[in-house]
PDB file of C-alpha atoms in Angstrom:
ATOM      1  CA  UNK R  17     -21.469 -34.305  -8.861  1.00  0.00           C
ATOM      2  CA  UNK R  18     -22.115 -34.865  -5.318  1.00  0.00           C
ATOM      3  CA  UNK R  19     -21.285 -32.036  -3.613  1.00  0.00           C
ATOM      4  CA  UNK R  20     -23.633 -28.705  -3.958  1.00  0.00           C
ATOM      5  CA  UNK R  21     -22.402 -26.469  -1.435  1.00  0.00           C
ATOM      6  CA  UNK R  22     -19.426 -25.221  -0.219  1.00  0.00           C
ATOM      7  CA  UNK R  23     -18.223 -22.923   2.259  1.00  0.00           C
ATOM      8  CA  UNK R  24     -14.971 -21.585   2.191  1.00  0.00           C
ATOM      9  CA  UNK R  25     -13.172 -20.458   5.159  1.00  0.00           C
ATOM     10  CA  UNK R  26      -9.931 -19.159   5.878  1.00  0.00           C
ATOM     11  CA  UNK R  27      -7.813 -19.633   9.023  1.00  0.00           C
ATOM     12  CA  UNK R  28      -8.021 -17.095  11.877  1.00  0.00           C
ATOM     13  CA  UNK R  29      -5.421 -14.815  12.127  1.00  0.00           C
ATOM     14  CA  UNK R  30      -1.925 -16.432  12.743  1.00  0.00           C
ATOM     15  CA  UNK R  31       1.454 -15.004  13.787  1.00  0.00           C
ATOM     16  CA  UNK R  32       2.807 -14.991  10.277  1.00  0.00           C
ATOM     17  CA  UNK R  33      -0.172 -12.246   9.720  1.00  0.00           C
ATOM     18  CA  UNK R  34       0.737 -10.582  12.767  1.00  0.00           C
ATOM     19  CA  UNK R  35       4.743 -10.597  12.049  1.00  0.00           C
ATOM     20  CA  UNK R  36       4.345  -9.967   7.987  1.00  0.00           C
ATOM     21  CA  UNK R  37       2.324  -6.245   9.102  1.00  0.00           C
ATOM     22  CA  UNK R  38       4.295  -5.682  11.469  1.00  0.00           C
ATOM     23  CA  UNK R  39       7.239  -5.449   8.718  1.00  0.00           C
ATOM     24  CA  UNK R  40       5.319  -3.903   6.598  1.00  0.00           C
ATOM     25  CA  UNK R  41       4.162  -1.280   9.012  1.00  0.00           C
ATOM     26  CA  UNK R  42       8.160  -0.729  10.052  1.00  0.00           C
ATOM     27  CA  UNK R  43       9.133  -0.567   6.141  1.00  0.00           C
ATOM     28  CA  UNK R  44      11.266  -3.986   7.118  1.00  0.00           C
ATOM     29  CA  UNK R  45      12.745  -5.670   4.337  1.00  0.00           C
ATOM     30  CA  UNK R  46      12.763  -9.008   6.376  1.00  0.00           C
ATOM     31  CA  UNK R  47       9.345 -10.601   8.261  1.00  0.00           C
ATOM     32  CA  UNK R  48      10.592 -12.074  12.149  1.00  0.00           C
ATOM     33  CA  UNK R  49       9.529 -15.204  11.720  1.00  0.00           C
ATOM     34  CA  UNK R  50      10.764 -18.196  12.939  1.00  0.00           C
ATOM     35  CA  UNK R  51       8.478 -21.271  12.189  1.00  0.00           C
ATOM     36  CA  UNK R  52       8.386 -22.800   8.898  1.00  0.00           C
ATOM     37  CA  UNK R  53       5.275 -21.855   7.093  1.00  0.00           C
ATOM     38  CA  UNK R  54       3.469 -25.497   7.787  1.00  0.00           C
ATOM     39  CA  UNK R  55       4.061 -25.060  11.247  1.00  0.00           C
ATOM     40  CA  UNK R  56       3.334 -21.057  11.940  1.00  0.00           C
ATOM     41  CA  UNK R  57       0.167 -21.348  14.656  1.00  0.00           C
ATOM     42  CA  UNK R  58      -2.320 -19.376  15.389  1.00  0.00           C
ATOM     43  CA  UNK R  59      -2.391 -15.336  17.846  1.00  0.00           C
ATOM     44  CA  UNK R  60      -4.401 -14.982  20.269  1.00  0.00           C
ATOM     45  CA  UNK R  61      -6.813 -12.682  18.327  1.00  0.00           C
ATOM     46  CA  UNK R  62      -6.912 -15.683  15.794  1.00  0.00           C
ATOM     47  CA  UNK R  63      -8.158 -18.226  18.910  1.00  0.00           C
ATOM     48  CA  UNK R  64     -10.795 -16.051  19.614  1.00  0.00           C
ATOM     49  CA  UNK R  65     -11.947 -15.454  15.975  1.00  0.00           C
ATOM     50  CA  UNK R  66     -11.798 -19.450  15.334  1.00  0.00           C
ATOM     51  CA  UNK R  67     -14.241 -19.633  18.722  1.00  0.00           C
ATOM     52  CA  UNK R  68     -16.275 -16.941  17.158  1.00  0.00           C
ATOM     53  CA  UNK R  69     -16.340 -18.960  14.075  1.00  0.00           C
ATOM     54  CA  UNK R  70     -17.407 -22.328  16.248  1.00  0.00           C
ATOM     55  CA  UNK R  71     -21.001 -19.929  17.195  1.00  0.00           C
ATOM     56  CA  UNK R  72     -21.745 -20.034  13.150  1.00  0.00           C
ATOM     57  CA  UNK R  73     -20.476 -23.403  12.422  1.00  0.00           C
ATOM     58  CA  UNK R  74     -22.836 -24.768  15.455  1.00  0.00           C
ATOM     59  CA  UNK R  75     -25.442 -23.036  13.571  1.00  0.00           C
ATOM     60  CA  UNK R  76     -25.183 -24.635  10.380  1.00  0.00           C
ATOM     61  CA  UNK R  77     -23.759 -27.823  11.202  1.00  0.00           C
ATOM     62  CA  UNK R  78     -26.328 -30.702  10.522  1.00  0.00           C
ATOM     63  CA  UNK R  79     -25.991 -29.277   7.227  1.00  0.00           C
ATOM     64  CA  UNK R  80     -22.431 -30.288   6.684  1.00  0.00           C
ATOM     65  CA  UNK R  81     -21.523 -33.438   5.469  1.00  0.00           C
ATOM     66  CA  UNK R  82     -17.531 -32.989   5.465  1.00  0.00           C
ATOM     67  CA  UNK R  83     -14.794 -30.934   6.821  1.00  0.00           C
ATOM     68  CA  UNK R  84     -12.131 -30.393   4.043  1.00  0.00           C
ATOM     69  CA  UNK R  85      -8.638 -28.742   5.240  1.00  0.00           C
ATOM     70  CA  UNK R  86      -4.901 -27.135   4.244  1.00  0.00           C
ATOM     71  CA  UNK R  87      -2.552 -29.800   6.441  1.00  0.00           C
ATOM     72  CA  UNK R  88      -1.033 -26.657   7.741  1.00  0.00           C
ATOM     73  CA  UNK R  89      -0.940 -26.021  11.326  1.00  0.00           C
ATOM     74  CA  UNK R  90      -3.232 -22.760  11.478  1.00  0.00           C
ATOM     75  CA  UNK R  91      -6.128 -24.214   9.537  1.00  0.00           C
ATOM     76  CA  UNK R  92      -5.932 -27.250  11.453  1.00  0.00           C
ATOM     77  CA  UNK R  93      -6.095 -25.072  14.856  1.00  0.00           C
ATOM     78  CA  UNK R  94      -8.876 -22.931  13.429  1.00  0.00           C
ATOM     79  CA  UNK R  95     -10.990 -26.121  12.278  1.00  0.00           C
ATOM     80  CA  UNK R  96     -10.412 -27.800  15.795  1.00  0.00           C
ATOM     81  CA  UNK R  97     -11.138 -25.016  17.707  1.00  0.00           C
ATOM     82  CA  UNK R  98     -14.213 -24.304  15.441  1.00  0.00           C
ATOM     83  CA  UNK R  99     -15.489 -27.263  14.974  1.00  0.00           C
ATOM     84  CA  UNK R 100     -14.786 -29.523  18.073  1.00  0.00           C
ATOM     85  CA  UNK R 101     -14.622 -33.211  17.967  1.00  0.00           C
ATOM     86  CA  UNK R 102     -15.910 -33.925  14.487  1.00  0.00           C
ATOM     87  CA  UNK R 103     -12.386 -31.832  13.350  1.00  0.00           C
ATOM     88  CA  UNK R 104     -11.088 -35.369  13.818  1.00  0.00           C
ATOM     89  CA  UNK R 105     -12.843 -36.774  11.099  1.00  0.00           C
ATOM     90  CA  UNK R 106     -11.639 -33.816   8.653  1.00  0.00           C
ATOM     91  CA  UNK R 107     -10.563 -34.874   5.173  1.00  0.00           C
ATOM     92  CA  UNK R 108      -6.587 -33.028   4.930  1.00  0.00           C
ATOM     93  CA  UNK R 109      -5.167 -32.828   1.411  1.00  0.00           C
ATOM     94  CA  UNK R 110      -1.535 -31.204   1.282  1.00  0.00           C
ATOM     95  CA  UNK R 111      -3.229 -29.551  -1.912  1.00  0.00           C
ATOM     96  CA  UNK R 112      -5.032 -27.287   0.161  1.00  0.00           C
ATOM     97  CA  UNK R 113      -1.755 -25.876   1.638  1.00  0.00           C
ATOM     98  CA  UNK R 114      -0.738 -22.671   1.023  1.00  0.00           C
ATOM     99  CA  UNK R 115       0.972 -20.980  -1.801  1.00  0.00           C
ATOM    100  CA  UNK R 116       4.427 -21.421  -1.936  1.00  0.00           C
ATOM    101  CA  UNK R 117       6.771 -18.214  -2.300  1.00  0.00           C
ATOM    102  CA  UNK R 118      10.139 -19.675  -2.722  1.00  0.00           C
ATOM    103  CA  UNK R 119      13.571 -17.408  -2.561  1.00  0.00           C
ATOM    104  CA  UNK R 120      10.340 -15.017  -1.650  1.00  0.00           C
ATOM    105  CA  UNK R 121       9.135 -16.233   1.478  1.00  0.00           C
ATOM    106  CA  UNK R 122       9.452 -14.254   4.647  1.00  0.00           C
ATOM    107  CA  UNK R 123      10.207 -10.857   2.732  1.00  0.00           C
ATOM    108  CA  UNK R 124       8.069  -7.963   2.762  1.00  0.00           C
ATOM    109  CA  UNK R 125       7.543  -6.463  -0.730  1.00  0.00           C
ATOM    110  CA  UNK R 126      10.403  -3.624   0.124  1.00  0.00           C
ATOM    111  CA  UNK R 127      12.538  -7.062   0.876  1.00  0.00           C
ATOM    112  CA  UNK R 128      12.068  -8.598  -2.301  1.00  0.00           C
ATOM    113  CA  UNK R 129      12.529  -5.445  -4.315  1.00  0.00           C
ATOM    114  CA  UNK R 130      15.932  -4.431  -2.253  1.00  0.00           C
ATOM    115  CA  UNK R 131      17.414  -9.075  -2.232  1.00  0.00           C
ATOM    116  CA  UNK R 132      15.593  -9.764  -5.185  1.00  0.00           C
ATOM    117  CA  UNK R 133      14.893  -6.847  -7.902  1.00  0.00           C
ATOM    118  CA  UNK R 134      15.475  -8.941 -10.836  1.00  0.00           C
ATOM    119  CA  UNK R 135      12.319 -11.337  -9.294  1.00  0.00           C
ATOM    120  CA  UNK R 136      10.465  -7.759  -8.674  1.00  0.00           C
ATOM    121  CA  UNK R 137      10.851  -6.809 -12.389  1.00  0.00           C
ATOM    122  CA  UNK R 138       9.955 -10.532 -13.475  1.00  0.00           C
ATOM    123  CA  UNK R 139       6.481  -9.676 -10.977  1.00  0.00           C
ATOM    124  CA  UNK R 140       5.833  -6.562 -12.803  1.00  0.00           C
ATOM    125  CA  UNK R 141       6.204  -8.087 -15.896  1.00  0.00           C
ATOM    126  CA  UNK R 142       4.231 -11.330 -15.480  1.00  0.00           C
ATOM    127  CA  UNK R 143       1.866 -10.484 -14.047  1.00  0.00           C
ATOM    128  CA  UNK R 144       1.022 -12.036 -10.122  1.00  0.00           C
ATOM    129  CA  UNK R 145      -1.300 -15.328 -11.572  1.00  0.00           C
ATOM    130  CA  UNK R 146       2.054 -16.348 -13.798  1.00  0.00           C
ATOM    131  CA  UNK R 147       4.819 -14.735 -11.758  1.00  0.00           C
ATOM    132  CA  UNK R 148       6.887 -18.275  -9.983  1.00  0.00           C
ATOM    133  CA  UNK R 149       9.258 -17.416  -7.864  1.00  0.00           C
ATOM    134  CA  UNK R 150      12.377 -19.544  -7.702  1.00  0.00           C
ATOM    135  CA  UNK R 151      11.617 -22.693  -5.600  1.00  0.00           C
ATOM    136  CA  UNK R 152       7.944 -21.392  -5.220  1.00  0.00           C
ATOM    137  CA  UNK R 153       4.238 -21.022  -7.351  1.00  0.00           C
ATOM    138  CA  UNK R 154       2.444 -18.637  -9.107  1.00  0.00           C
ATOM    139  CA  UNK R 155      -1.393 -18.557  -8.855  1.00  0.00           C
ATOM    140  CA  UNK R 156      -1.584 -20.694 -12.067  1.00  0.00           C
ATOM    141  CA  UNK R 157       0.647 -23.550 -10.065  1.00  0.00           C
ATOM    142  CA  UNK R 158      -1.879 -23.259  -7.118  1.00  0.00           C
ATOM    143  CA  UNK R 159      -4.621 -24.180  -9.734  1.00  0.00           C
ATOM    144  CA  UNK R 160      -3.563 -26.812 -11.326  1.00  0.00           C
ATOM    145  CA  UNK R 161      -3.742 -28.515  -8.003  1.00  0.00           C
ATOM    146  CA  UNK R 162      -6.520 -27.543  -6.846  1.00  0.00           C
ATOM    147  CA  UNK R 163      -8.416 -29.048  -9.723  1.00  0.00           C
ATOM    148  CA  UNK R 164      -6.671 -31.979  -9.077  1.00  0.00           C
ATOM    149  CA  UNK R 165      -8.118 -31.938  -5.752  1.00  0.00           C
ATOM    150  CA  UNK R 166     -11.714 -30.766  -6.898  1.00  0.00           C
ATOM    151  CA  UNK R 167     -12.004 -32.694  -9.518  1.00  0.00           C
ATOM    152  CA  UNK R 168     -11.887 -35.804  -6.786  1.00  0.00           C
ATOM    153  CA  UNK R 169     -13.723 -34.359  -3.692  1.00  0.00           C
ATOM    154  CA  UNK R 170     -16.949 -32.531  -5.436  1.00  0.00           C
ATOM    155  CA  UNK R 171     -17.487 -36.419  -5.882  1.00  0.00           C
ATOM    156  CA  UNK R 172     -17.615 -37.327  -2.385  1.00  0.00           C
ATOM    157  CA  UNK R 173     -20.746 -38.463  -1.216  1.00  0.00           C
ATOM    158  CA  UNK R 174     -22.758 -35.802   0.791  1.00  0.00           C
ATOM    159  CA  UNK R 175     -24.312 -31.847  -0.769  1.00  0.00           C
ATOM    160  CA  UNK R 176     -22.142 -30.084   1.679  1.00  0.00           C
ATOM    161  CA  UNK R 177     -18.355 -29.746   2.528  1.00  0.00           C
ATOM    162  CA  UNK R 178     -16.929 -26.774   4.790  1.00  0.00           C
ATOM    163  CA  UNK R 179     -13.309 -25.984   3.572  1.00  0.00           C
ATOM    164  CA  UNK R 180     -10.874 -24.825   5.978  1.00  0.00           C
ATOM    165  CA  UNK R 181      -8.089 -22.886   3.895  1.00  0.00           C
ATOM    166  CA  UNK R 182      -5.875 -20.323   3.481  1.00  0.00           C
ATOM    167  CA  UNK R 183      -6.562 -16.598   1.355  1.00  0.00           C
ATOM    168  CA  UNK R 184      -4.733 -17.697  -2.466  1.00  0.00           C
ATOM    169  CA  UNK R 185      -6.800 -21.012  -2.206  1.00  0.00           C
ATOM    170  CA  UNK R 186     -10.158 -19.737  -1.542  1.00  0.00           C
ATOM    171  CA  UNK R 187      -9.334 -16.543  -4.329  1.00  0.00           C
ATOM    172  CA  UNK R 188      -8.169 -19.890  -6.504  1.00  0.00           C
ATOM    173  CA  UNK R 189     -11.266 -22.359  -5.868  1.00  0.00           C
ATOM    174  CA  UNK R 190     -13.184 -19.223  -6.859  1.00  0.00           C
ATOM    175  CA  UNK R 191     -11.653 -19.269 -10.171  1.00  0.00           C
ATOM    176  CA  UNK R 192     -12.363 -22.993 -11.113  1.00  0.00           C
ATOM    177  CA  UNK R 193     -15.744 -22.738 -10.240  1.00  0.00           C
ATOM    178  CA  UNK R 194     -16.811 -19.403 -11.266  1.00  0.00           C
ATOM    179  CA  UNK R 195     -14.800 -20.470 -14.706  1.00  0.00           C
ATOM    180  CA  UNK R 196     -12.956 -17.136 -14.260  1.00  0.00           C
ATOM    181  CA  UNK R 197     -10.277 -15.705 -16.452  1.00  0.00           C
ATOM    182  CA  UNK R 198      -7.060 -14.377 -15.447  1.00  0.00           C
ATOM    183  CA  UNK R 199      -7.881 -10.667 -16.188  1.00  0.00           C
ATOM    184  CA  UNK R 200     -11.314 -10.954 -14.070  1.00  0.00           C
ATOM    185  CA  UNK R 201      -9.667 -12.834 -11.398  1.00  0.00           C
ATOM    186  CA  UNK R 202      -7.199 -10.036 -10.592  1.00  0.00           C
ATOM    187  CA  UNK R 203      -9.726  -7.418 -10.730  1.00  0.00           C
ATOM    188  CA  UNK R 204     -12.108  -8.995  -8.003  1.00  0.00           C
ATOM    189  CA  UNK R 205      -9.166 -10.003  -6.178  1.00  0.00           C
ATOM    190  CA  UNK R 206      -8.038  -5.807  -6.296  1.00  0.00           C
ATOM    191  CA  UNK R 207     -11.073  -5.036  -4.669  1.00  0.00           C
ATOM    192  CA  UNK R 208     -12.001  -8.058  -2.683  1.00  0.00           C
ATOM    193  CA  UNK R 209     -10.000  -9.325   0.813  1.00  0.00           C
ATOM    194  CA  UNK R 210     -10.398 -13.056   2.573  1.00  0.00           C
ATOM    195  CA  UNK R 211     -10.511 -11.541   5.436  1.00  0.00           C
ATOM    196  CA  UNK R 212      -9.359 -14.430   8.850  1.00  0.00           C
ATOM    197  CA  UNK R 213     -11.858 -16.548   9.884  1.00  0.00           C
ATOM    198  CA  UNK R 214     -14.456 -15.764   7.166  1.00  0.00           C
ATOM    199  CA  UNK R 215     -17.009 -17.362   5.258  1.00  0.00           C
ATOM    200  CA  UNK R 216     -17.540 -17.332   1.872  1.00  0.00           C
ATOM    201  CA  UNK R 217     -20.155 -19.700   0.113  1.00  0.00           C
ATOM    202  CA  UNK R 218     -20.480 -21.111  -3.221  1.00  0.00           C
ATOM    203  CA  UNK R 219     -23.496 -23.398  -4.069  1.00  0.00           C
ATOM    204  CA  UNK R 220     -24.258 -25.352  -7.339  1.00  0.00           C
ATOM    205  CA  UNK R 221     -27.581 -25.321  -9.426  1.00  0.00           C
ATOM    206  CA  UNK R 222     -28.253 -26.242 -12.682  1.00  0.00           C
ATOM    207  CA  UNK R 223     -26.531 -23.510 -14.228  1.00  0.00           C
ATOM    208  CA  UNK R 224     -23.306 -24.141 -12.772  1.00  0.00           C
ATOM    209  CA  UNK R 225     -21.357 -22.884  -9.200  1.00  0.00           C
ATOM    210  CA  UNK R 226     -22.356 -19.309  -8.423  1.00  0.00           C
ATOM    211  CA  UNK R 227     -20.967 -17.142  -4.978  1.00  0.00           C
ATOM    212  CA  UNK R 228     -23.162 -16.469  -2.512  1.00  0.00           C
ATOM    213  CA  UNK R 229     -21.786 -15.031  -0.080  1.00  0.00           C
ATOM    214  CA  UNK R 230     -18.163 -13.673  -0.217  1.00  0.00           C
ATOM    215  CA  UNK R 231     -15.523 -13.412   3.019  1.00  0.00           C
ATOM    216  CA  UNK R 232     -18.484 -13.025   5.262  1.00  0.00           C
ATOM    217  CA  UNK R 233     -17.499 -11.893   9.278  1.00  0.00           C
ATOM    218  CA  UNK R 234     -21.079 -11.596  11.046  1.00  0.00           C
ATOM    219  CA  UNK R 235     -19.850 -14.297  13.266  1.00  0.00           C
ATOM    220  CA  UNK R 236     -17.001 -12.477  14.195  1.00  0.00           C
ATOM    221  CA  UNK R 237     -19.044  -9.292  14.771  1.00  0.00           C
ATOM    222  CA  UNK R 238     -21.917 -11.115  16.617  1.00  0.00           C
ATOM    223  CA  UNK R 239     -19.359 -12.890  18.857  1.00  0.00           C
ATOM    224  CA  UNK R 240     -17.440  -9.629  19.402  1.00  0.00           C
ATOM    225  CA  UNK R 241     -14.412 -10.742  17.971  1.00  0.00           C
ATOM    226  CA  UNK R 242     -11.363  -8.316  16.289  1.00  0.00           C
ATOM    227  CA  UNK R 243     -12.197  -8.496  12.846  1.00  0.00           C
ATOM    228  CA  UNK R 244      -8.649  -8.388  10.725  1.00  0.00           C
ATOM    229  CA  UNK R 245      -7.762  -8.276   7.299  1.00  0.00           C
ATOM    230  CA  UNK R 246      -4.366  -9.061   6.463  1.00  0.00           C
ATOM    231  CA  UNK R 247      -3.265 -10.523   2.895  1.00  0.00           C
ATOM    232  CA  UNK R 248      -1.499 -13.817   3.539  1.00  0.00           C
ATOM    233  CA  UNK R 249      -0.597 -13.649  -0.040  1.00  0.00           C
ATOM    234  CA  UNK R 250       1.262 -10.343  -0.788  1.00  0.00           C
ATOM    235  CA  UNK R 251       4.137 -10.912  -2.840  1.00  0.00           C
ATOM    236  CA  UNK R 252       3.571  -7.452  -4.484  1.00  0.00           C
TER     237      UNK R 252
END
């Protein structure tokens, strides 16, 4: 195994965040978004927080070897914002993307309970790592590839790779490496939030991966940008 360190980072905040709590916050059934998911961009707040990020990554870059990233539009804004010029040389992977919701997508939980209850009732009874909605994935799809996708890349050449990603993934990459099970999966992921533009780090010794740090935002602090946590991944 090549690769010893990685640090996981999630996309700054993007106007899907900003139009999904909005709904929420106006008990909408139906998130105002137009953009497909692959193309939703970045807020304002979200450009700052990826320049916020660019302080930290400046700080720690001769330590990176490669720049790993979701093909979709606010990761790649975040990592070229962050990281400049070398962004160009970033390795995408469309299995880095984003979970896919399906019939779900663009609904608020009140949404999917009111256009969809018989998928709410298959949610409560599944569980949310098993639960696939119709033309989407459950958490256990998401896995299977990404350890496709880390089962070739923690072979790359290099100790260190900085992932640019999205909330599920980094929960997901957690759970291959840590070797986690579903039940302890959901019960850090209860308690724990990828919040945007944060770092989380996960380094490799000779007793396996072990975390680090988790969904780190002293950059954002330091930098004096808005710090936001909004779950890119509520279904439920």
């Amino acid at each position: 195994m090549a690769v010893t360190r990685l640090w996981l980072v999630r996309h700054g905040e993007s106007e899907g965040n900003v139009a999904a709590s909005r709904a929420e916050r106006e008990g909408s059934p139906v998130i105002a978004l137009d953009a497909r998911d692959a193309d939703v961009e970045l807020s304002p707040v979200g450009r700052e927080q990826a320049a916020a990020l660019g302080a930290w990554v400046r700080s720690v870059e001769k330590t990176i070897d490669e720049y790993w990233s979701s093909p979709y539009r606010r990761a790649l804004q975040t990592l070229s914002i962050a990281v400049g010029p070398s962004a160009s040389g970033a390795l995408v992977d469309e299995r880095l993307r984003d979970r896919e919701l399906g019939i779900l997508d663009l609904l608020t939980w009140k949404g999917v309970q009111e256009l969809h209850p018989e998928e709410a009732a298959r949610r409560r009874h599944l569980g949310k790592f098993f639960h696939r909605p119709p033309g989407g994935e459950s958490w256990a799809d998401v896995v299977l590839r990404l350890r496709s996708f880390l089962g070739e890349a923690l072979d790359r050449p290099g100790p260190t790779a900085l992932v640019l990603a999205h909330d599920a993934v980094i929960m997901l990459v957690l759970y291959v490496l840590l070797d986690l099970d579903e039940a302890r999966l959901m019960a850090f992921a209860a308690g724990h939030t990828v919040r945007n533009a944060s770092v989380t780090e996960l380094v490799h010794d000779d007793e396996g991966w072990r975390l680090v740090t988790f969904s780190s935002v002293d950059h954002l602090h330091e930098q004096g940008a808005d710090v936001t946590v909004h779950g890119g991944d509520d279904d439920a």
